[in-house]
PDB file of C-alpha atoms in Angstrom:
ATOM      1  CA  MET A 737      80.495   1.846  85.019  1.00  0.00           C
ATOM      2  CA  ALA A 738      83.560   0.092  83.563  1.00  0.00           C
ATOM      3  CA  GLU A 739      82.364  -3.301  84.810  1.00  0.00           C
ATOM      4  CA  GLN A 740      78.925  -2.708  83.327  1.00  0.00           C
ATOM      5  CA  LEU A 741      80.436  -1.803  79.944  1.00  0.00           C
ATOM      6  CA  ALA A 742      82.678  -4.869  80.063  1.00  0.00           C
ATOM      7  CA  GLN A 743      79.672  -7.122  80.597  1.00  0.00           C
ATOM      8  CA  LEU A 744      77.814  -5.477  77.707  1.00  0.00           C
ATOM      9  CA  LEU A 745      80.785  -6.037  75.390  1.00  0.00           C
ATOM     10  CA  ILE A 746      81.174  -9.652  76.472  1.00  0.00           C
ATOM     11  CA  LYS A 747      77.478 -10.316  75.951  1.00  0.00           C
ATOM     12  CA  ALA A 748      77.531  -8.680  72.502  1.00  0.00           C
ATOM     13  CA  ALA A 749      80.484 -10.724  71.248  1.00  0.00           C
ATOM     14  CA  GLN A 750      79.162 -13.988  72.639  1.00  0.00           C
ATOM     15  CA  HIS A 751      75.779 -13.355  71.027  1.00  0.00           C
ATOM     16  CA  HIS A 752      76.761 -12.034  67.592  1.00  0.00           C
ATOM     17  CA  LEU A 753      79.968 -14.014  67.031  1.00  0.00           C
ATOM     18  CA  ARG A 754      78.750 -17.420  68.171  1.00  0.00           C
ATOM     19  CA  THR A 755      79.611 -20.210  65.701  1.00  0.00           C
ATOM     20  CA  GLY A 756      77.633 -23.039  67.269  1.00  0.00           C
ATOM     21  CA  LYS A 757      75.271 -23.783  70.117  1.00  0.00           C
ATOM     22  CA  LYS A 758      78.152 -24.078  72.567  1.00  0.00           C
ATOM     23  CA  LYS A 759      80.923 -22.305  70.667  1.00  0.00           C
ATOM     24  CA  ARG A 760      81.026 -18.793  72.019  1.00  0.00           C
ATOM     25  CA  LEU A 761      83.985 -16.541  72.715  1.00  0.00           C
ATOM     26  CA  SER A 762      85.496 -16.442  76.182  1.00  0.00           C
ATOM     27  CA  SER A 763      85.102 -13.286  78.251  1.00  0.00           C
ATOM     28  CA  SER A 764      88.732 -12.362  77.612  1.00  0.00           C
ATOM     29  CA  ALA A 765      88.452 -12.894  73.847  1.00  0.00           C
ATOM     30  CA  SER A 766      85.201 -10.909  73.805  1.00  0.00           C
ATOM     31  CA  LEU A 767      86.867  -7.897  75.415  1.00  0.00           C
ATOM     32  CA  ASN A 768      89.906  -8.267  73.194  1.00  0.00           C
ATOM     33  CA  VAL A 769      87.922  -8.241  69.954  1.00  0.00           C
ATOM     34  CA  ALA A 770      86.002  -5.174  71.156  1.00  0.00           C
ATOM     35  CA  GLY A 771      89.303  -3.483  71.954  1.00  0.00           C
ATOM     36  CA  GLU A 772      90.710  -4.259  68.515  1.00  0.00           C
ATOM     37  CA  VAL A 773      87.644  -2.878  66.752  1.00  0.00           C
ATOM     38  CA  LEU A 774      87.795   0.231  68.921  1.00  0.00           C
ATOM     39  CA  ALA A 775      91.490   0.655  68.083  1.00  0.00           C
ATOM     40  CA  VAL A 776      90.513   0.746  64.403  1.00  0.00           C
ATOM     41  CA  ALA A 777      87.716   3.217  65.073  1.00  0.00           C
ATOM     42  CA  VAL A 778      89.929   5.669  66.998  1.00  0.00           C
ATOM     43  CA  GLY A 779      92.711   5.547  64.409  1.00  0.00           C
ATOM     44  CA  LEU A 780      95.357   3.411  66.113  1.00  0.00           C
ATOM     45  CA  LYS A 781      95.355   0.959  63.204  1.00  0.00           C
ATOM     46  CA  PRO A 782      93.751   0.965  59.746  1.00  0.00           C
ATOM     47  CA  ALA A 783      92.285  -2.526  60.022  1.00  0.00           C
ATOM     48  CA  PHE A 784      91.788  -5.573  62.196  1.00  0.00           C
ATOM     49  CA  LEU A 785      91.793  -9.118  60.792  1.00  0.00           C
ATOM     50  CA  TYR A 786      89.104 -11.136  62.567  1.00  0.00           C
ATOM     51  CA  ASP A 787      90.556 -14.559  63.365  1.00  0.00           C
ATOM     52  CA  TYR A 788      88.923 -15.553  66.642  1.00  0.00           C
ATOM     53  CA  ASN A 789      86.621 -18.155  65.099  1.00  0.00           C
ATOM     54  CA  SER A 790      84.744 -18.880  61.865  1.00  0.00           C
ATOM     55  CA  ALA A 791      82.102 -16.160  62.268  1.00  0.00           C
ATOM     56  CA  GLY A 792      81.068 -14.878  58.846  1.00  0.00           C
ATOM     57  CA  THR A 793      80.795 -11.427  57.321  1.00  0.00           C
ATOM     58  CA  SER A 794      77.121 -10.938  58.230  1.00  0.00           C
ATOM     59  CA  GLN A 795      77.744 -11.888  61.866  1.00  0.00           C
ATOM     60  CA  ILE A 796      80.697  -9.538  62.134  1.00  0.00           C
ATOM     61  CA  LEU A 797      78.703  -6.775  60.456  1.00  0.00           C
ATOM     62  CA  ASP A 798      75.911  -7.161  63.023  1.00  0.00           C
ATOM     63  CA  TYR A 799      78.460  -7.198  65.831  1.00  0.00           C
ATOM     64  CA  VAL A 800      80.213  -4.027  64.679  1.00  0.00           C
ATOM     65  CA  GLN A 801      76.849  -2.289  64.271  1.00  0.00           C
ATOM     66  CA  HIS A 802      76.093  -3.204  67.873  1.00  0.00           C
ATOM     67  CA  LEU A 803      79.473  -1.836  68.976  1.00  0.00           C
ATOM     68  CA  GLN A 804      78.847   1.418  67.159  1.00  0.00           C
ATOM     69  CA  THR A 805      75.777   1.940  69.315  1.00  0.00           C
ATOM     70  CA  THR A 806      77.287   0.696  72.572  1.00  0.00           C
ATOM     71  CA  LEU A 807      80.550   2.633  72.238  1.00  0.00           C
ATOM     72  CA  GLN A 808      79.024   5.556  70.306  1.00  0.00           C
ATOM     73  CA  LEU A 809      81.458   5.209  67.420  1.00  0.00           C
ATOM     74  CA  THR A 810      81.176   7.877  64.738  1.00  0.00           C
ATOM     75  CA  CYS A 811      83.970   6.642  62.474  1.00  0.00           C
ATOM     76  CA  ARG A 812      82.944   4.989  59.194  1.00  0.00           C
ATOM     77  CA  LEU A 813      83.850   1.316  59.438  1.00  0.00           C
ATOM     78  CA  HIS A 814      83.721  -1.288  56.692  1.00  0.00           C
ATOM     79  CA  ILE A 815      83.730  -5.085  56.700  1.00  0.00           C
ATOM     80  CA  LEU A 816      85.982  -6.247  53.852  1.00  0.00           C
ATOM     81  CA  ASN A 817      86.030  -9.914  52.859  1.00  0.00           C
ATOM     82  CA  ILE A 818      89.170 -11.028  51.004  1.00  0.00           C
ATOM     83  CA  ALA A 819      89.132 -14.748  50.181  1.00  0.00           C
ATOM     84  CA  GLU A 820      87.032 -15.509  53.291  1.00  0.00           C
ATOM     85  CA  ASN A 821      89.369 -13.442  55.465  1.00  0.00           C
ATOM     86  CA  VAL A 822      87.347 -10.716  57.154  1.00  0.00           C
ATOM     87  CA  LEU A 823      88.882  -7.347  57.926  1.00  0.00           C
ATOM     88  CA  ILE A 824      87.244  -4.524  59.844  1.00  0.00           C
ATOM     89  CA  ILE A 825      88.653  -1.336  58.371  1.00  0.00           C
ATOM     90  CA  ASN A 826      88.619   2.378  59.046  1.00  0.00           C
ATOM     91  CA  LEU A 827      87.748   3.669  55.568  1.00  0.00           C
ATOM     92  CA  GLU A 828      89.331   7.102  55.890  1.00  0.00           C
ATOM     93  CA  LEU A 829      92.514   5.872  57.561  1.00  0.00           C
ATOM     94  CA  MET A 830      92.889   2.973  55.134  1.00  0.00           C
ATOM     95  CA  CYS A 831      92.767   5.327  52.162  1.00  0.00           C
ATOM     96  CA  LEU A 832      95.472   7.490  53.720  1.00  0.00           C
ATOM     97  CA  CYS A 833      97.653   4.482  54.526  1.00  0.00           C
ATOM     98  CA  LEU A 834      97.426   2.981  51.045  1.00  0.00           C
ATOM     99  CA  GLU A 835      98.077   6.336  49.394  1.00  0.00           C
ATOM    100  CA  SER A 836     101.156   6.742  51.588  1.00  0.00           C
ATOM    101  CA  VAL A 837     102.461   3.330  50.532  1.00  0.00           C
ATOM    102  CA  LEU A 838     101.898   4.051  46.852  1.00  0.00           C
ATOM    103  CA  LEU A 839     103.233   7.607  46.851  1.00  0.00           C
ATOM    104  CA  ASN A 840     105.763   7.731  49.689  1.00  0.00           C
ATOM    105  CA  ASN A 841     106.998   4.134  49.960  1.00  0.00           C
ATOM    106  CA  SER A 842     106.066   4.142  53.645  1.00  0.00           C
ATOM    107  CA  VAL A 843     106.125   0.329  53.844  1.00  0.00           C
ATOM    108  CA  ILE A 844     109.263  -1.736  53.243  1.00  0.00           C
ATOM    109  CA  PHE A 845     108.852  -5.054  51.428  1.00  0.00           C
ATOM    110  CA  MET A 846     111.156  -7.945  52.324  1.00  0.00           C
ATOM    111  CA  ASP A 847     111.803 -10.901  50.028  1.00  0.00           C
ATOM    112  CA  ILE A 848     111.830 -14.160  51.997  1.00  0.00           C
ATOM    113  CA  SER A 849     111.588 -16.589  49.075  1.00  0.00           C
ATOM    114  CA  ALA A 850     112.534 -20.145  50.046  1.00  0.00           C
ATOM    115  CA  PHE A 851     115.321 -20.306  47.465  1.00  0.00           C
ATOM    116  CA  ARG A 852     117.177 -17.385  49.052  1.00  0.00           C
ATOM    117  CA  PRO A 853     119.934 -18.102  51.592  1.00  0.00           C
ATOM    118  CA  CYS A 854     118.661 -15.239  53.747  1.00  0.00           C
ATOM    119  CA  PRO A 855     116.042 -12.467  53.638  1.00  0.00           C
ATOM    120  CA  THR A 856     116.654  -9.396  51.511  1.00  0.00           C
ATOM    121  CA  PHE A 857     114.736  -6.354  50.337  1.00  0.00           C
ATOM    122  CA  SER A 858     112.302  -6.905  47.483  1.00  0.00           C
ATOM    123  CA  ASN A 859     113.509  -5.767  44.087  1.00  0.00           C
ATOM    124  CA  PRO A 860     111.807  -2.807  42.342  1.00  0.00           C
ATOM    125  CA  GLU A 861     109.932  -5.063  39.922  1.00  0.00           C
ATOM    126  CA  ASN A 862     108.268  -6.993  42.736  1.00  0.00           C
ATOM    127  CA  VAL A 863     107.535  -3.809  44.660  1.00  0.00           C
ATOM    128  CA  ASN A 864     105.798  -2.326  41.626  1.00  0.00           C
ATOM    129  CA  LEU A 865     103.721  -5.490  41.256  1.00  0.00           C
ATOM    130  CA  ILE A 866     102.689  -5.325  44.915  1.00  0.00           C
ATOM    131  CA  LYS A 867     101.784  -1.667  44.483  1.00  0.00           C
ATOM    132  CA  SER A 868      99.575  -2.491  41.509  1.00  0.00           C
ATOM    133  CA  HIS A 869      97.646  -4.936  43.694  1.00  0.00           C
ATOM    134  CA  LEU A 870      97.363  -2.385  46.491  1.00  0.00           C
ATOM    135  CA  SER A 871      96.119   0.148  43.967  1.00  0.00           C
ATOM    136  CA  GLU A 872      93.250  -2.191  43.083  1.00  0.00           C
ATOM    137  CA  ILE A 873      92.243  -2.344  46.735  1.00  0.00           C
ATOM    138  CA  LEU A 874      92.591   1.422  47.127  1.00  0.00           C
ATOM    139  CA  ASN A 875      90.298   2.046  44.159  1.00  0.00           C
ATOM    140  CA  HIS A 876      87.762  -0.339  45.675  1.00  0.00           C
ATOM    141  CA  ILE A 877      87.883   1.444  49.037  1.00  0.00           C
ATOM    142  CA  LYS A 878      87.731   4.914  47.504  1.00  0.00           C
ATOM    143  CA  ALA A 879      84.526   3.937  45.739  1.00  0.00           C
ATOM    144  CA  LEU A 880      83.085   2.894  49.097  1.00  0.00           C
ATOM    145  CA  THR A 881      83.922   6.228  50.718  1.00  0.00           C
ATOM    146  CA  GLU A 882      81.763   8.039  48.167  1.00  0.00           C
ATOM    147  CA  ASP A 883      78.634   6.526  49.712  1.00  0.00           C
ATOM    148  CA  THR A 884      78.198   8.533  52.904  1.00  0.00           C
ATOM    149  CA  SER A 885      74.713   7.221  53.676  1.00  0.00           C
ATOM    150  CA  GLN A 886      76.018   4.413  55.913  1.00  0.00           C
ATOM    151  CA  THR A 887      78.343   4.362  58.915  1.00  0.00           C
ATOM    152  CA  ILE A 888      78.936   0.624  58.436  1.00  0.00           C
ATOM    153  CA  SER A 889      79.005  -1.410  55.222  1.00  0.00           C
ATOM    154  CA  SER A 890      80.510  -4.569  53.739  1.00  0.00           C
ATOM    155  CA  SER A 891      81.977  -5.790  50.455  1.00  0.00           C
ATOM    156  CA  GLU A 892      84.212  -8.432  48.889  1.00  0.00           C
ATOM    157  CA  ILE A 893      87.301  -8.191  46.711  1.00  0.00           C
ATOM    158  CA  PHE A 894      89.881 -10.757  45.623  1.00  0.00           C
ATOM    159  CA  SER A 895      92.339 -11.696  42.904  1.00  0.00           C
ATOM    160  CA  THR A 896      94.196 -14.985  42.524  1.00  0.00           C
ATOM    161  CA  GLU A 897      97.287 -12.961  41.616  1.00  0.00           C
ATOM    162  CA  TRP A 898      97.541 -11.467  45.086  1.00  0.00           C
ATOM    163  CA  ASN A 899      99.910 -12.594  47.819  1.00  0.00           C
ATOM    164  CA  LEU A 900      97.588 -12.224  50.800  1.00  0.00           C
ATOM    165  CA  CYS A 901     100.429 -12.389  53.311  1.00  0.00           C
ATOM    166  CA  THR A 902     102.079  -9.370  51.695  1.00  0.00           C
ATOM    167  CA  LEU A 903      98.860  -7.402  51.274  1.00  0.00           C
ATOM    168  CA  PHE A 904      97.592  -8.080  54.784  1.00  0.00           C
ATOM    169  CA  GLY A 905     100.866  -6.781  56.187  1.00  0.00           C
ATOM    170  CA  VAL A 906     100.083  -3.456  54.533  1.00  0.00           C
ATOM    171  CA  LEU A 907      96.350  -3.439  55.270  1.00  0.00           C
ATOM    172  CA  LEU A 908      96.973  -4.115  58.956  1.00  0.00           C
ATOM    173  CA  GLY A 909      99.245  -1.098  59.160  1.00  0.00           C
ATOM    174  CA  TYR A 910     102.648  -2.737  59.544  1.00  0.00           C
ATOM    175  CA  PRO A 911     105.703  -0.672  58.542  1.00  0.00           C
ATOM    176  CA  ALA A 912     107.166  -3.680  56.723  1.00  0.00           C
ATOM    177  CA  SER A 913     105.740  -6.720  54.982  1.00  0.00           C
ATOM    178  CA  TYR A 914     107.073 -10.063  53.779  1.00  0.00           C
ATOM    179  CA  ASN A 915     106.910 -11.100  50.143  1.00  0.00           C
ATOM    180  CA  PHE A 916     107.503 -14.411  48.367  1.00  0.00           C
ATOM    181  CA  PRO A 917     106.275 -16.061  45.138  1.00  0.00           C
ATOM    182  CA  THR A 918     103.048 -17.804  46.161  1.00  0.00           C
ATOM    183  CA  GLN A 919     102.689 -19.516  42.795  1.00  0.00           C
ATOM    184  CA  LYS A 920     105.803 -21.567  43.528  1.00  0.00           C
ATOM    185  CA  SER A 921     105.636 -22.288  47.255  1.00  0.00           C
ATOM    186  CA  SER A 922     104.508 -20.792  50.533  1.00  0.00           C
ATOM    187  CA  ASP A 923     107.805 -21.813  52.132  1.00  0.00           C
ATOM    188  CA  ASN A 924     110.261 -19.138  53.214  1.00  0.00           C
ATOM    189  CA  CYS A 925     113.886 -18.666  54.240  1.00  0.00           C
ATOM    190  CA  LEU A 926     113.193 -17.552  57.824  1.00  0.00           C
ATOM    191  CA  THR A 927     114.049 -20.853  59.526  1.00  0.00           C
ATOM    192  CA  LEU A 928     116.471 -20.144  62.402  1.00  0.00           C
ATOM    193  CA  ILE A 929     116.957 -16.599  61.106  1.00  0.00           C
ATOM    194  CA  PRO A 930     117.051 -14.101  64.004  1.00  0.00           C
ATOM    195  CA  LEU A 931     113.864 -12.044  63.862  1.00  0.00           C
ATOM    196  CA  ARG A 932     113.118  -8.840  65.712  1.00  0.00           C
ATOM    197  CA  VAL A 933     109.502  -9.157  66.850  1.00  0.00           C
ATOM    198  CA  PHE A 934     107.641  -5.929  67.577  1.00  0.00           C
ATOM    199  CA  THR A 935     104.498  -5.779  69.700  1.00  0.00           C
ATOM    200  CA  VAL A 936     102.278  -2.817  70.500  1.00  0.00           C
ATOM    201  CA  GLN A 937      99.741  -2.921  73.300  1.00  0.00           C
ATOM    202  CA  ALA A 938      97.854  -0.716  75.728  1.00  0.00           C
ATOM    203  CA  THR A 939      95.376  -0.922  78.579  1.00  0.00           C
ATOM    204  CA  PHE A 940      91.700  -0.987  77.588  1.00  0.00           C
ATOM    205  CA  CYS A 941      90.912   1.447  80.388  1.00  0.00           C
ATOM    206  CA  MET A 942      87.249   1.821  79.413  1.00  0.00           C
ATOM    207  CA  VAL A 943      86.554  -1.670  80.754  1.00  0.00           C
ATOM    208  CA  ASN A 944      89.369  -2.529  83.155  1.00  0.00           C
ATOM    209  CA  SER A 945      92.547  -0.821  84.314  1.00  0.00           C
ATOM    210  CA  ASP A 946      94.416  -4.142  84.042  1.00  0.00           C
ATOM    211  CA  PHE A 947      93.092  -5.494  80.732  1.00  0.00           C
ATOM    212  CA  ARG A 948      95.613  -5.050  77.926  1.00  0.00           C
ATOM    213  CA  VAL A 949      94.938  -5.280  74.195  1.00  0.00           C
ATOM    214  CA  GLN A 950      97.641  -6.034  71.641  1.00  0.00           C
ATOM    215  CA  PHE A 951      97.225  -3.915  68.516  1.00  0.00           C
ATOM    216  CA  TYR A 952     100.261  -5.000  66.512  1.00  0.00           C
ATOM    217  CA  SER A 953     102.611  -7.954  66.301  1.00  0.00           C
ATOM    218  CA  PHE A 954     105.027  -8.274  63.403  1.00  0.00           C
ATOM    219  CA  SER A 955     108.617  -9.250  62.748  1.00  0.00           C
ATOM    220  CA  ILE A 956     111.541  -8.208  60.590  1.00  0.00           C
ATOM    221  CA  PRO A 957     114.810 -10.080  60.024  1.00  0.00           C
ATOM    222  CA  GLU A 958     117.435  -8.762  62.404  1.00  0.00           C
ATOM    223  CA  LEU A 959     120.003  -8.526  59.609  1.00  0.00           C
ATOM    224  CA  LEU A 960     117.766  -5.999  57.786  1.00  0.00           C
ATOM    225  CA  TYR A 961     116.970  -3.999  60.909  1.00  0.00           C
ATOM    226  CA  PRO A 962     119.866  -1.482  60.674  1.00  0.00           C
ATOM    227  CA  ASP A 963     118.680  -0.335  57.237  1.00  0.00           C
ATOM    228  CA  MET A 964     115.074  -0.059  58.441  1.00  0.00           C
ATOM    229  CA  LYS A 965     115.568   1.907  61.657  1.00  0.00           C
ATOM    230  CA  THR A 966     114.588   5.252  60.141  1.00  0.00           C
ATOM    231  CA  ASN A 967     111.322   3.917  58.721  1.00  0.00           C
ATOM    232  CA  LEU A 968     110.504   2.055  61.917  1.00  0.00           C
ATOM    233  CA  SER A 969     111.196   5.117  64.055  1.00  0.00           C
ATOM    234  CA  ALA A 970     108.904   7.219  61.864  1.00  0.00           C
ATOM    235  CA  TRP A 971     106.187   4.561  62.152  1.00  0.00           C
ATOM    236  CA  CYS A 972     106.530   4.479  65.944  1.00  0.00           C
ATOM    237  CA  GLU A 973     106.343   8.266  66.235  1.00  0.00           C
ATOM    238  CA  LYS A 974     103.236   8.389  64.061  1.00  0.00           C
ATOM    239  CA  LEU A 975     101.627   5.708  66.214  1.00  0.00           C
ATOM    240  CA  LYS A 976     102.514   7.601  69.391  1.00  0.00           C
ATOM    241  CA  ASP A 977     100.839  10.712  67.976  1.00  0.00           C
ATOM    242  CA  ALA A 978      97.696   8.699  67.185  1.00  0.00           C
ATOM    243  CA  PHE A 979      97.683   7.343  70.721  1.00  0.00           C
ATOM    244  CA  LYS A 980      97.894  10.839  72.206  1.00  0.00           C
ATOM    245  CA  ALA A 981      94.842  11.854  70.162  1.00  0.00           C
ATOM    246  CA  GLN A 982      92.536   9.298  71.824  1.00  0.00           C
ATOM    247  CA  LYS A 983      91.387   8.560  75.382  1.00  0.00           C
ATOM    248  CA  GLU A 984      90.017   5.018  75.175  1.00  0.00           C
ATOM    249  CA  PHE A 985      93.371   3.325  75.857  1.00  0.00           C
ATOM    250  CA  ALA A 986      96.193   4.026  78.316  1.00  0.00           C
ATOM    251  CA  ASP A 987      99.703   2.798  79.190  1.00  0.00           C
ATOM    252  CA  PHE A 988     100.808   2.564  75.568  1.00  0.00           C
ATOM    253  CA  CYS A 989     103.835   0.305  75.019  1.00  0.00           C
ATOM    254  CA  ILE A 990     105.974  -0.583  71.992  1.00  0.00           C
ATOM    255  CA  ALA A 991     108.345  -3.481  72.687  1.00  0.00           C
ATOM    256  CA  SER A 992     110.675  -5.699  70.688  1.00  0.00           C
ATOM    257  CA  GLU A 993     112.696  -8.849  71.203  1.00  0.00           C
ATOM    258  CA  VAL A 994     114.906 -11.000  68.997  1.00  0.00           C
ATOM    259  CA  VAL A 995     113.937 -14.642  68.466  1.00  0.00           C
ATOM    260  CA  ALA A 996     114.981 -17.477  66.157  1.00  0.00           C
ATOM    261  CA  LEU A 997     112.440 -20.161  65.307  1.00  0.00           C
ATOM    262  CA  SER A 998     112.828 -23.612  63.793  1.00  0.00           C
ATOM    263  CA  ALA A 999     109.865 -22.877  61.524  1.00  0.00           C
ATOM    264  CA  VAL A1000     108.028 -19.665  60.641  1.00  0.00           C
ATOM    265  CA  ALA A1001     104.494 -19.970  59.287  1.00  0.00           C
ATOM    266  CA  LEU A1002     103.020 -16.901  57.600  1.00  0.00           C
TER     267      LEU A1002
END
């Protein structure tokens, strides 16, 4: 049964997400993208940024519709295009996440501007600006939730004032997000700065007892970590609770390691 489902998922991804006559996803990538969409649907993450190839919104919409039938998904999913970046979002969970950021400061913003000698926490003025941008997205998503006639839909939203790196950190469900002035430079001050990299993964047991899917991968500067432990612990506990509430994935694991890179591209 698991092998049969795996083949169906591979076939679906290779058919719907093909970007050329010979450019189709590998079997591993096909299962991984299905796992990431399923993770969104079962509430393990509010959104998934599709970055496997250049498949467009309509292709991804068709693919997710196919998955809804194959995996019998009842959650309302939405395909959101932001500056040609396509996110697959859980409408209900995304609303809750954004409201939590705006009302409870559940996400920490870190200033990594290139002119700074080292990373620091964003000042209140910048945080308020970020929140105003997130509020625009929340209003857009809330309007979408009012239409209950569809289980899958798509839309576009964008503003040139937005820092997509910062916003995507929030939309993807990270407990912390980097911020820097995009109008000046996309450079940052993370070069050779020790970073604590967090990863979250689990076994996609519906298709294979050995196939693991990575749901999250994000970093925070090690020097800021002591002041962020409480928030990170709360985020981890909330994620563990979400994992216990589903049965599609097993062997849940949150890991971290400290690295220092000669260049950090965001």
